[in-house]
């Protein structure tokens, strides 16, 4: 203590204290942040009550007072917490306007409100749960195997490079470049909107992790060749080359043809 | 050095160009024709472009040697790109462009710009040569007696008509058909599926129980013995023909099927190969039960016998009758009852 007391006015004291305080804050935050999802996944009685109130205010006009579904919205019995979390946290629900497909936008509910809604819907009838941190851990996933599985199961709609694609009558498979691992996992187990369900029974957790690892690799991939042009393949590349090269050639021809003054 | 060799260097108007007749267009002298300073400037411009091209070619070699092939660099608009790739392309492209640009600048500013008329010979041969060729042809025709010897003429025409037939017959050998092996149309009409053939997930080859597929679920699947056949045949033909998708819908939503009880508790198996031109398709919309082909937008209604509801496909999507074996795994009840994939000549 004498050692510390003697140096309490040392010029490095302020800096040392600051670093210690920042370190402590970071450590506490990290501990809290890792604990958070486990708490959210359980769904306490108060969460269910809060979720019910939010549901009655914001969702029941389309999905019915007992979540039984109406002419304007499907039933939510058995859709599970994962479905609610996916639809609400991505902003797809509540709908801004009726249309071919719910569009991802800024979420209308906070994380706590979303968790409460999910807990309420999950309390009505069993359904797919929100994936745990362990299920979403794709650090050890085989990305190459994920690529094979992605091309067999996902590429037909979401395109080989995850750029999304058109379906029928205005519906579309969304671009995956902004999708989070949790959203990908929830979409696979719940089958939102037109998307079919890829259950754990036929596409086990390791396979889903491999697919998530592959899509994440696609998201992080650089374009060694330059302009990626939306990664849509030879059609856009050909269009770009034909228009850009044709314009450059016309420009060069005009320059050659202008008589020097 | 005479004026003729360097007409512009001394600011004179272009010298007469030998025998080339000058076109009937008034010649307006350029700045470089009249102002020696401008001519010098143009000369320096051209030389500068050529020097720059030289430097770029040296830079190309330097980039090739010095830049780490794995290095990446961020360039606005282009994004993160390979550093060597972009350096090589820029140096070679700009260098080649500067050689061309310099040559054009040289031609426009310094070379003579007098319009000249190019003399050409007339296109037809002269009448004497034409008449001689016609006479030669007539003499050959008369001397050979092609018109006179009717028998020879007709037999020659007959021989020439039969000549291509052996070549056409040889084409049949393009398809190896040793005795007892199936004919091409049999090969196109059959797949690996047979009664009792277990259905497994594509790529992972896991057997599937009915309970594994939830309502709204989609599984890309293959026959269990696909791997052995594929290895024995050294090609992907078996995979291409036998690929199927399994979808499960509420049994009350199934309006019709291609055969009675071909589903298993609402699980339907359809070919994955489009009947238009054979693209593999699995764009299944769980709400409408429509299956959409990404190539030409053919759409099939899987809740209604796989009938075509939109697009260029002319035939419905073939359905595979399925059931479960004694262990509870999904299996095929027979092969497809109609050929899968695009139409072909012998298809009945």
Coordinates of C-alpha atoms in Angstrom, one line a residue:
Chain A
X1 CA 0.0 0.0 0.0
X2 CA 2.9 2.3 0.8
X3 CA 4.2 1.7 -2.8
X4 CA 0.8 2.8 -4.2
X5 CA 0.3 5.7 -1.8
X6 CA 3.8 7.1 -2.6
X7 CA 3.0 7.1 -6.3
X8 CA -0.6 8.3 -6.3
X9 CA 0.4 11.6 -8.0
X10 CA 2.6 9.9 -10.6
X11 CA 1.8 11.2 -14.1
X12 CA 1.0 7.7 -15.3
X13 CA -1.7 7.1 -12.7
X14 CA -4.5 8.6 -14.7
X15 CA -3.7 6.5 -17.7
X16 CA -3.3 3.3 -15.7
X17 CA -6.6 3.8 -14.0
X18 CA -8.4 4.6 -17.3
X19 CA -7.0 1.4 -18.8
X20 CA -8.0 -0.7 -15.8
X21 CA -11.5 0.8 -15.8
X22 CA -12.0 0.2 -19.5
X23 CA -10.8 -3.4 -19.1
X24 CA -13.1 -4.0 -16.2
X25 CA -16.1 -2.6 -18.1
X26 CA -15.3 -4.7 -21.1
X27 CA -15.0 -7.9 -19.1
X28 CA -18.3 -7.2 -17.3
X29 CA -20.0 -6.4 -20.6
X30 CA -18.6 -9.6 -22.2
X31 CA -19.9 -11.7 -19.2
X32 CA -23.3 -10.1 -19.4
X33 CA -23.5 -10.3 -23.2
X34 CA -22.8 -14.0 -23.2
X35 CA -25.4 -14.7 -20.5
X36 CA -28.1 -12.6 -22.3
X37 CA -29.4 -15.0 -25.0
X38 CA -29.9 -17.8 -22.4
X39 CA -32.1 -15.6 -20.4
X40 CA -34.0 -14.4 -23.4
X41 CA -34.6 -18.0 -24.6
X42 CA -36.3 -19.2 -21.5
X43 CA -39.4 -17.0 -21.6
X44 CA -40.5 -16.0 -18.1
X45 CA -44.1 -15.7 -17.0
X46 CA -43.8 -11.8 -17.0
X47 CA -42.4 -12.0 -20.6
X48 CA -45.5 -14.1 -21.6
X49 CA -47.8 -11.5 -20.0
X50 CA -46.0 -8.6 -21.6
X51 CA -46.0 -10.4 -25.0
X52 CA -49.7 -11.0 -24.8
X53 CA -50.4 -7.3 -24.3
X54 CA -48.1 -6.4 -27.2
X55 CA -49.7 -9.1 -29.3
X56 CA -53.2 -7.9 -28.6
X57 CA -52.3 -4.4 -29.5
X58 CA -50.1 -5.0 -32.6
X59 CA -50.8 -8.4 -34.1
X60 CA -54.3 -9.6 -33.2
X61 CA -56.1 -7.5 -35.9
X62 CA -54.7 -9.8 -38.6
X63 CA -53.7 -13.0 -36.7
X64 CA -56.8 -13.1 -34.5
X65 CA -57.4 -12.6 -30.8
X66 CA -56.5 -16.2 -30.1
X67 CA -53.8 -16.3 -32.8
X68 CA -56.2 -18.6 -34.7
X69 CA -55.6 -16.7 -38.0
X70 CA -58.1 -14.6 -40.0
X71 CA -58.7 -13.9 -43.7
X72 CA -55.8 -11.4 -43.6
X73 CA -53.2 -13.3 -41.6
X74 CA -52.3 -17.0 -41.0
X75 CA -52.6 -18.8 -37.7
X76 CA -49.7 -18.5 -35.3
X77 CA -50.5 -21.7 -33.4
X78 CA -47.4 -23.9 -33.5
X79 CA -45.1 -21.5 -35.5
X80 CA -42.8 -21.3 -32.5
X81 CA -40.6 -18.6 -31.0
X82 CA -38.1 -18.9 -33.8
X83 CA -40.7 -17.8 -36.4
X84 CA -41.7 -14.8 -34.3
X85 CA -38.1 -13.8 -33.7
X86 CA -37.3 -14.0 -37.4
X87 CA -40.3 -12.1 -38.6
X88 CA -40.3 -9.3 -36.0
X89 CA -36.6 -8.8 -35.5
X90 CA -36.0 -8.5 -39.3
X91 CA -38.9 -6.0 -39.5
X92 CA -41.0 -8.2 -41.8
X93 CA -43.8 -8.1 -39.3
X94 CA -45.8 -6.1 -38.7
X95 CA -46.6 -5.6 -42.3
X96 CA -46.3 -2.0 -43.6
X97 CA -48.8 -2.7 -46.4
X98 CA -50.3 -5.9 -47.9
X99 CA -48.4 -7.2 -50.9
X100 CA -46.9 -10.2 -52.5
X101 CA -44.4 -10.6 -49.8
X102 CA -43.4 -9.1 -46.4
X103 CA -40.4 -6.9 -46.8
X104 CA -37.5 -6.7 -44.3
X105 CA -37.3 -3.2 -42.8
X106 CA -36.3 -1.4 -39.6
X107 CA -37.8 -3.5 -36.8
X108 CA -40.9 -1.9 -35.0
X109 CA -40.2 -3.6 -31.7
X110 CA -37.2 -3.6 -29.4
X111 CA -35.3 -6.7 -28.6
X112 CA -37.1 -7.1 -25.2
X113 CA -40.5 -6.7 -26.9
X114 CA -39.6 -9.2 -29.6
X115 CA -38.5 -11.7 -26.9
X116 CA -41.8 -11.1 -25.1
X117 CA -43.8 -11.7 -28.3
X118 CA -41.8 -14.8 -29.0
X119 CA -42.4 -16.1 -25.5
X120 CA -46.1 -15.5 -25.7
X121 CA -46.5 -17.3 -29.0
X122 CA -44.3 -20.2 -27.8
X123 CA -46.5 -20.5 -24.7
X124 CA -49.6 -21.1 -26.9
X125 CA -48.3 -24.3 -28.5
X126 CA -44.9 -25.9 -29.0
X127 CA -42.9 -24.9 -32.1
X128 CA -39.3 -24.3 -33.2
X129 CA -37.4 -22.5 -30.5
X130 CA -35.0 -19.6 -31.1
X131 CA -31.6 -21.2 -31.9
X132 CA -29.1 -21.2 -29.0
X133 CA -25.6 -19.8 -29.2
X134 CA -24.3 -23.3 -29.4
X135 CA -26.5 -24.1 -32.4
X136 CA -25.3 -20.9 -34.1
X137 CA -21.6 -21.6 -33.5
X138 CA -20.3 -22.3 -37.0
X139 CA -16.6 -21.8 -36.1
X140 CA -15.8 -25.5 -36.7
X141 CA -18.2 -25.9 -39.6
X142 CA -16.9 -27.4 -42.9
X143 CA -17.4 -24.5 -45.3
X144 CA -16.8 -26.7 -48.4
X145 CA -19.4 -29.2 -47.3
X146 CA -21.7 -26.2 -46.6
X147 CA -21.1 -25.1 -50.2
X148 CA -22.3 -28.5 -51.5
X149 CA -25.4 -28.5 -49.2
X150 CA -26.1 -24.8 -50.2
X151 CA -26.1 -25.7 -53.9
X152 CA -28.3 -28.7 -53.4
X153 CA -30.8 -27.1 -51.0
X154 CA -30.6 -23.3 -51.2
X155 CA -29.1 -22.1 -54.5
X156 CA -32.1 -22.8 -56.6
X157 CA -33.9 -19.8 -55.0
X158 CA -31.2 -17.7 -53.3
X159 CA -28.8 -18.0 -56.3
X160 CA -25.4 -19.6 -56.2
X161 CA -23.7 -16.5 -54.7
X162 CA -26.5 -15.7 -52.2
X163 CA -27.8 -12.8 -54.2
X164 CA -31.5 -13.9 -54.1
X165 CA -33.8 -14.3 -57.0
X166 CA -37.4 -14.0 -58.3
X167 CA -40.2 -16.3 -57.6
X168 CA -43.7 -16.2 -59.1
X169 CA -46.1 -13.2 -59.1
X170 CA -43.9 -10.6 -57.4
X171 CA -42.6 -12.9 -54.7
X172 CA -38.9 -13.3 -54.3
X173 CA -36.1 -15.1 -52.4
X174 CA -34.2 -12.4 -50.5
X175 CA -30.6 -11.5 -50.9
X176 CA -28.5 -13.2 -48.1
X177 CA -25.7 -10.7 -48.0
X178 CA -27.0 -9.0 -44.9
X179 CA -28.5 -12.0 -43.2
X180 CA -27.2 -12.9 -39.8
X181 CA -26.5 -16.5 -38.8
X182 CA -29.5 -16.4 -36.4
X183 CA -31.8 -15.2 -39.3
X184 CA -30.5 -17.9 -41.6
X185 CA -31.0 -20.6 -38.9
X186 CA -34.5 -19.4 -38.1
X187 CA -35.5 -19.2 -41.7
X188 CA -34.4 -22.8 -42.3
X189 CA -36.3 -24.3 -39.3
X190 CA -39.5 -22.2 -39.7
X191 CA -39.8 -21.7 -43.5
X192 CA -41.0 -18.1 -43.6
X193 CA -43.5 -17.1 -46.3
X194 CA -42.8 -19.0 -49.5
X195 CA -39.7 -20.8 -48.2
X196 CA -40.1 -24.5 -47.4
X197 CA -39.0 -25.9 -44.0
X198 CA -35.6 -27.5 -43.7
X199 CA -36.1 -29.4 -40.5
X200 CA -33.3 -30.7 -38.3
X201 CA -34.4 -34.3 -39.1
X202 CA -33.4 -34.0 -42.8
X203 CA -30.8 -31.2 -42.5
X204 CA -29.1 -31.8 -39.2
X205 CA -27.6 -29.0 -37.0
X206 CA -24.1 -29.6 -38.3
X207 CA -25.3 -29.3 -41.9
X208 CA -27.1 -26.0 -41.0
X209 CA -23.9 -24.7 -39.4
X210 CA -21.9 -25.7 -42.5
X211 CA -24.4 -23.8 -44.7
X212 CA -24.3 -20.7 -42.4
X213 CA -20.5 -20.9 -42.6
X214 CA -20.6 -21.0 -46.4
X215 CA -23.0 -18.0 -46.6
X216 CA -20.9 -16.1 -44.2
X217 CA -17.8 -16.9 -46.3
X218 CA -19.8 -15.6 -49.3
X219 CA -20.6 -12.4 -47.4
X220 CA -17.0 -11.8 -46.5
X221 CA -15.5 -12.8 -49.9
X222 CA -13.7 -10.1 -51.8
X223 CA -13.8 -9.8 -55.6
X224 CA -10.3 -10.6 -56.8
X225 CA -11.3 -9.8 -60.4
X226 CA -12.6 -6.3 -59.7
X227 CA -16.2 -5.2 -60.3
X228 CA -18.5 -8.0 -59.0
X229 CA -21.6 -6.5 -60.9
X230 CA -24.0 -8.0 -58.4
X231 CA -22.4 -11.5 -58.7
X232 CA -25.2 -12.4 -61.1
X233 CA -23.0 -14.3 -63.6
X234 CA -22.4 -14.0 -67.3
X235 CA -25.6 -12.1 -68.2
X236 CA -24.7 -8.9 -66.3
X237 CA -21.1 -9.3 -67.2
X238 CA -21.9 -9.6 -70.8
X239 CA -24.3 -6.7 -70.7
X240 CA -21.7 -4.5 -69.0
X241 CA -19.0 -5.4 -71.4
X242 CA -21.2 -4.9 -74.5
X243 CA -22.5 -1.5 -73.4
X244 CA -19.3 -0.2 -71.8
X245 CA -17.0 -1.5 -74.5
X246 CA -19.4 -0.4 -77.3
X247 CA -19.6 3.1 -75.8
X248 CA -15.7 3.3 -75.5
X249 CA -15.3 2.1 -79.1
X250 CA -17.9 4.6 -80.4
X251 CA -16.0 7.3 -78.5
X252 CA -12.7 6.2 -79.9
X253 CA -14.1 6.2 -83.5
X254 CA -15.5 9.7 -83.0
X255 CA -12.1 10.9 -81.8
X256 CA -10.3 9.3 -84.8
X257 CA -12.9 10.8 -87.2
X258 CA -12.7 14.4 -86.0
X259 CA -10.4 16.3 -88.3
X260 CA -7.5 18.0 -86.6
X261 CA -7.7 21.8 -86.6
Chain B
X1 CA 16.0 15.9 -95.5
X2 CA 13.7 17.3 -98.2
X3 CA 10.4 19.1 -97.7
X4 CA 8.7 16.1 -99.2
X5 CA 9.8 13.8 -96.4
X6 CA 8.8 16.3 -93.6
X7 CA 6.2 18.5 -95.2
X8 CA 4.9 19.9 -91.9
X9 CA 8.1 20.4 -90.0
X10 CA 8.8 23.6 -91.8
X11 CA 5.2 24.7 -91.9
X12 CA 4.8 24.4 -95.6
X13 CA 1.6 23.1 -97.1
X14 CA 1.6 19.4 -98.1
X15 CA 3.8 18.6 -101.0
X16 CA 2.3 17.0 -104.1
X17 CA 2.1 13.3 -103.5
X18 CA 3.5 11.7 -106.7
X19 CA 0.9 10.1 -108.9
X20 CA -2.0 10.1 -106.3
X21 CA -4.6 12.3 -107.8
X22 CA -5.8 14.8 -105.2
X23 CA -9.6 14.7 -104.5
X24 CA -11.7 17.6 -105.5
X25 CA -12.0 18.8 -101.9
X26 CA -10.6 22.2 -100.8
X27 CA -7.7 21.6 -98.3
X28 CA -7.7 23.7 -95.2
X29 CA -4.3 23.8 -93.5
X30 CA -4.1 22.6 -89.8
X31 CA -2.4 24.6 -87.0
X32 CA 0.4 22.1 -87.2
X33 CA 0.7 22.8 -90.9
X34 CA 1.3 26.5 -90.5
X35 CA 2.8 26.9 -87.0
X36 CA 6.1 25.1 -86.5
X37 CA 5.7 25.5 -82.7
X38 CA 2.4 23.6 -82.8
X39 CA 4.0 20.9 -85.0
X40 CA 6.8 20.5 -82.4
X41 CA 4.3 20.3 -79.6
X42 CA 2.3 17.6 -81.5
X43 CA 5.5 15.7 -82.0
X44 CA 6.3 15.9 -78.3
X45 CA 2.8 14.7 -77.4
X46 CA 3.1 11.6 -79.6
X47 CA 6.6 10.8 -78.3
X48 CA 5.3 11.3 -74.7
X49 CA 2.5 8.8 -75.2
X50 CA 5.0 6.3 -76.6
X51 CA 7.4 6.9 -73.7
X52 CA 4.5 6.5 -71.2
X53 CA 3.6 3.2 -72.9
X54 CA 7.2 2.0 -72.5
X55 CA 7.1 2.9 -68.8
X56 CA 3.8 1.0 -68.4
X57 CA 5.2 -2.1 -69.9
X58 CA 8.2 -2.0 -67.6
X59 CA 5.8 -1.4 -64.7
X60 CA 3.8 -4.5 -65.9
X61 CA 6.9 -6.7 -65.5
X62 CA 7.8 -5.0 -62.2
X63 CA 4.3 -5.7 -60.9
X64 CA 4.5 -9.3 -62.0
X65 CA 7.7 -9.8 -60.1
X66 CA 7.2 -7.6 -57.1
X67 CA 3.5 -7.8 -56.1
X68 CA 2.5 -10.6 -53.8
X69 CA -0.1 -12.6 -55.8
X70 CA -2.3 -12.9 -52.6
X71 CA -2.2 -9.2 -51.8
X72 CA -5.5 -7.3 -52.0
X73 CA -6.2 -3.6 -52.2
X74 CA -9.3 -1.5 -51.8
X75 CA -10.3 0.6 -54.8
X76 CA -13.5 2.7 -54.6
X77 CA -16.3 1.4 -56.9
X78 CA -14.3 -1.8 -57.6
X79 CA -14.2 -2.9 -54.0
X80 CA -11.5 -5.2 -52.6
X81 CA -9.6 -6.6 -55.5
X82 CA -6.4 -8.6 -56.1
X83 CA -3.5 -6.0 -56.2
X84 CA -1.5 -7.8 -58.8
X85 CA -4.5 -8.5 -61.0
X86 CA -5.5 -4.8 -61.1
X87 CA -1.8 -3.6 -61.6
X88 CA -1.2 -6.0 -64.5
X89 CA -4.5 -5.2 -66.3
X90 CA -4.0 -1.4 -65.8
X91 CA -0.4 -1.4 -67.1
X92 CA -1.0 -3.6 -70.1
X93 CA -4.3 -2.0 -71.1
X94 CA -3.2 1.6 -70.7
X95 CA 0.2 0.8 -72.4
X96 CA -1.5 -0.8 -75.5
X97 CA -4.1 2.1 -75.6
X98 CA -1.3 4.7 -75.5
X99 CA 0.5 3.1 -78.5
X100 CA -2.8 3.3 -80.5
X101 CA -3.6 6.8 -79.2
X102 CA -0.1 8.1 -80.1
X103 CA -0.3 6.6 -83.6
X104 CA -3.7 8.3 -84.2
X105 CA -2.5 11.6 -82.8
X106 CA 0.6 11.4 -85.1
X107 CA -1.7 10.7 -88.1
X108 CA -4.1 13.4 -87.3
X109 CA -1.6 16.2 -86.5
X110 CA 1.5 15.5 -88.5
X111 CA 0.9 13.1 -91.4
X112 CA -0.4 14.7 -94.6
X113 CA -4.1 15.2 -94.4
X114 CA -4.8 15.8 -98.1
X115 CA -7.8 13.8 -99.4
X116 CA -6.6 11.5 -102.2
X117 CA -8.4 9.3 -104.6
X118 CA -7.5 5.6 -104.6
X119 CA -7.4 4.2 -108.1
X120 CA -8.9 0.7 -108.5
X121 CA -9.3 -1.7 -111.4
X122 CA -12.9 -2.3 -112.6
X123 CA -14.5 -5.4 -111.1
X124 CA -15.6 -7.5 -114.2
X125 CA -13.0 -9.4 -116.2
X126 CA -12.5 -8.1 -119.7
X127 CA -15.0 -9.4 -122.3
X128 CA -12.4 -11.5 -124.2
X129 CA -11.5 -13.5 -121.0
X130 CA -15.2 -14.0 -120.2
X131 CA -16.0 -15.3 -123.7
X132 CA -13.1 -17.7 -123.6
X133 CA -14.1 -19.2 -120.2
X134 CA -17.7 -19.6 -121.5
X135 CA -16.4 -21.3 -124.7
X136 CA -14.2 -23.7 -122.6
X137 CA -17.2 -24.7 -120.5
X138 CA -19.4 -25.3 -123.6
X139 CA -16.7 -27.4 -125.3
X140 CA -16.2 -29.5 -122.2
X141 CA -20.0 -30.1 -121.9
X142 CA -20.2 -31.1 -125.6
X143 CA -17.2 -33.3 -125.6
X144 CA -18.1 -35.2 -122.4
X145 CA -21.5 -35.9 -123.9
X146 CA -23.3 -35.3 -120.6
X147 CA -26.4 -34.4 -122.5
X148 CA -26.2 -37.2 -125.0
X149 CA -25.5 -40.3 -122.8
X150 CA -28.7 -40.4 -120.9
X151 CA -27.8 -43.7 -119.1
X152 CA -24.5 -42.4 -117.8
X153 CA -26.1 -39.1 -116.7
X154 CA -28.9 -40.8 -114.7
X155 CA -26.6 -43.5 -113.1
X156 CA -24.2 -40.8 -112.0
X157 CA -27.0 -38.8 -110.4
X158 CA -28.1 -41.9 -108.7
X159 CA -24.6 -42.7 -107.4
X160 CA -24.2 -39.2 -106.1
X161 CA -27.6 -39.3 -104.4
X162 CA -26.7 -42.5 -102.5
X163 CA -23.2 -41.3 -101.6
X164 CA -24.2 -39.5 -98.3
X165 CA -26.2 -42.5 -97.0
X166 CA -23.2 -44.5 -95.7
X167 CA -22.1 -41.4 -93.8
X168 CA -25.5 -40.9 -92.2
X169 CA -25.7 -44.6 -91.3
X170 CA -22.3 -44.3 -89.5
X171 CA -23.9 -41.7 -87.1
X172 CA -25.8 -44.6 -85.5
X173 CA -22.6 -45.8 -84.1
X174 CA -22.3 -42.6 -82.0
X175 CA -24.5 -44.5 -79.4
X176 CA -22.8 -47.7 -78.3
X177 CA -25.5 -50.4 -78.3
X178 CA -24.0 -53.9 -77.8
X179 CA -26.5 -56.7 -78.2
X180 CA -28.9 -56.9 -75.3
X181 CA -28.2 -53.4 -74.0
X182 CA -31.0 -50.9 -73.8
X183 CA -31.8 -48.7 -76.7
X184 CA -31.4 -44.9 -76.4
X185 CA -35.1 -44.3 -75.8
X186 CA -35.2 -47.0 -73.1
X187 CA -32.2 -45.4 -71.4
X188 CA -34.0 -42.0 -71.5
X189 CA -37.3 -43.6 -70.2
X190 CA -35.9 -45.4 -67.1
X191 CA -34.2 -44.2 -64.0
X192 CA -32.6 -45.9 -60.9
X193 CA -35.9 -45.9 -59.1
X194 CA -37.5 -49.3 -58.6
X195 CA -39.8 -50.9 -56.1
X196 CA -38.2 -50.9 -52.7
X197 CA -35.4 -48.4 -53.6
X198 CA -34.8 -46.3 -50.5
X199 CA -35.0 -42.5 -50.8
X200 CA -32.0 -40.7 -49.2
X201 CA -31.1 -37.0 -48.9
X202 CA -29.1 -35.6 -51.7
X203 CA -25.4 -34.9 -50.9
X204 CA -25.6 -36.5 -47.5
X205 CA -27.2 -39.9 -48.3
X206 CA -29.3 -40.2 -45.1
X207 CA -32.4 -42.4 -45.2
X208 CA -35.6 -40.4 -44.5
X209 CA -38.5 -41.2 -42.2
X210 CA -41.9 -39.8 -43.0
X211 CA -41.9 -38.0 -39.6
X212 CA -38.7 -36.2 -40.6
X213 CA -40.4 -34.0 -43.1
X214 CA -42.7 -31.4 -41.6
X215 CA -45.7 -30.0 -43.4
X216 CA -44.2 -27.3 -45.7
X217 CA -40.9 -29.1 -45.8
X218 CA -38.8 -29.7 -48.9
X219 CA -36.0 -32.3 -49.3
X220 CA -33.8 -32.8 -52.3
X221 CA -33.4 -36.5 -52.5
X222 CA -31.8 -39.3 -54.5
X223 CA -31.9 -43.1 -54.7
X224 CA -29.8 -44.9 -52.0
X225 CA -27.6 -46.8 -54.5
X226 CA -26.8 -43.7 -56.6
X227 CA -23.2 -43.5 -55.4
X228 CA -22.3 -47.0 -56.5
X229 CA -24.0 -46.6 -59.9
X230 CA -22.4 -43.2 -60.4
X231 CA -18.9 -44.7 -59.7
X232 CA -19.5 -47.7 -61.9
X233 CA -20.7 -45.5 -64.8
X234 CA -18.1 -42.8 -64.4
X235 CA -20.7 -40.1 -65.2
X236 CA -23.6 -38.2 -63.7
X237 CA -26.3 -39.5 -65.9
X238 CA -27.9 -41.6 -63.2
X239 CA -28.0 -38.6 -60.9
X240 CA -29.4 -36.4 -63.6
X241 CA -32.3 -38.7 -64.2
X242 CA -33.1 -39.9 -60.7
X243 CA -33.0 -36.5 -58.8
X244 CA -36.3 -35.9 -57.0
X245 CA -37.7 -33.5 -54.5
X246 CA -40.0 -34.5 -51.6
X247 CA -42.5 -32.0 -50.4
X248 CA -45.1 -32.4 -47.6
X249 CA -48.4 -30.7 -47.6
X250 CA -51.6 -31.1 -45.6
X251 CA -53.3 -34.1 -47.3
X252 CA -56.5 -32.1 -47.7
X253 CA -54.6 -29.6 -49.9
X254 CA -53.7 -32.3 -52.5
X255 CA -56.3 -31.8 -55.2
X256 CA -55.1 -34.6 -57.5
X257 CA -52.1 -36.9 -58.0
X258 CA -50.8 -38.8 -61.0
X259 CA -51.9 -42.1 -59.4
X260 CA -54.1 -43.3 -56.5
X261 CA -52.2 -43.2 -53.2
X262 CA -48.9 -42.2 -54.7
X263 CA -48.2 -39.9 -51.8
X264 CA -47.3 -41.1 -48.3
X265 CA -49.3 -39.2 -45.6
X266 CA -49.1 -36.0 -47.7
X267 CA -45.5 -36.5 -48.8
X268 CA -45.2 -36.2 -52.5
X269 CA -42.2 -37.1 -54.6
X270 CA -41.7 -35.3 -57.9
X271 CA -38.8 -35.4 -60.5
X272 CA -36.4 -32.5 -60.0
X273 CA -35.8 -32.2 -63.8
X274 CA -37.9 -29.7 -65.7
X275 CA -39.9 -31.2 -68.6
X276 CA -39.0 -28.2 -70.8
X277 CA -35.3 -28.4 -71.4
X278 CA -34.1 -30.3 -68.3
X279 CA -33.0 -27.7 -65.7
X280 CA -32.9 -29.0 -62.2
X281 CA -35.7 -27.2 -60.3
X282 CA -36.5 -27.0 -56.6
X283 CA -38.0 -23.5 -56.3
X284 CA -41.0 -24.7 -54.3
X285 CA -43.3 -22.2 -52.8
X286 CA -44.8 -23.9 -49.7
X287 CA -48.0 -21.7 -49.7
X288 CA -49.0 -22.0 -53.4
X289 CA -47.4 -25.4 -53.9
X290 CA -46.0 -24.1 -57.2
X291 CA -42.7 -25.3 -58.4
X292 CA -40.9 -22.7 -60.6
X293 CA -38.1 -23.3 -63.0
X294 CA -35.5 -20.5 -62.9
X295 CA -34.5 -21.1 -66.5
X296 CA -37.7 -20.2 -68.4
X297 CA -40.3 -19.7 -65.7
X298 CA -42.2 -22.9 -66.3
X299 CA -44.4 -23.4 -63.3
X300 CA -45.9 -26.7 -62.1
X301 CA -48.7 -27.1 -59.5
X302 CA -47.5 -29.9 -57.2
X303 CA -50.9 -30.0 -55.4
X304 CA -52.6 -30.8 -58.7
X305 CA -50.7 -33.7 -60.4
X306 CA -47.7 -31.5 -61.2
X307 CA -49.6 -29.9 -64.1
X308 CA -48.1 -26.9 -65.9
X309 CA -49.7 -23.7 -64.9
X310 CA -47.4 -21.3 -66.6
X311 CA -44.4 -21.2 -69.0
X312 CA -43.1 -23.1 -72.0
X313 CA -43.1 -26.6 -70.5
X314 CA -45.4 -28.9 -72.5
X315 CA -45.6 -31.8 -70.1
X316 CA -46.5 -32.2 -66.4
X317 CA -43.8 -33.0 -63.8
X318 CA -43.6 -36.8 -63.5
X319 CA -44.5 -38.0 -60.0
X320 CA -42.8 -40.9 -58.2
X321 CA -45.1 -43.3 -56.2
X322 CA -43.6 -43.6 -52.7
X323 CA -44.3 -45.7 -49.5
X324 CA -42.3 -46.8 -46.5
X325 CA -40.4 -50.1 -46.0
X326 CA -40.7 -52.3 -42.9
X327 CA -38.1 -50.1 -41.0
X328 CA -40.2 -47.0 -41.6
X329 CA -37.9 -45.3 -44.2
X330 CA -39.3 -43.8 -47.3
X331 CA -38.9 -45.8 -50.5
X332 CA -40.0 -45.8 -54.1
X333 CA -42.9 -48.0 -55.1
X334 CA -41.8 -48.3 -58.7
X335 CA -39.8 -46.3 -61.3
X336 CA -41.4 -43.2 -62.8
X337 CA -44.4 -44.1 -64.9
X338 CA -43.5 -41.7 -67.6
X339 CA -40.1 -40.5 -68.9
X340 CA -38.6 -37.6 -66.8
X341 CA -37.0 -34.5 -68.3
X342 CA -37.4 -32.9 -71.7
X343 CA -39.3 -34.6 -74.6
X344 CA -37.5 -36.6 -77.2
X345 CA -38.4 -38.2 -80.5
X346 CA -39.2 -41.7 -79.4
X347 CA -41.2 -40.5 -76.4
X348 CA -44.7 -42.0 -76.6

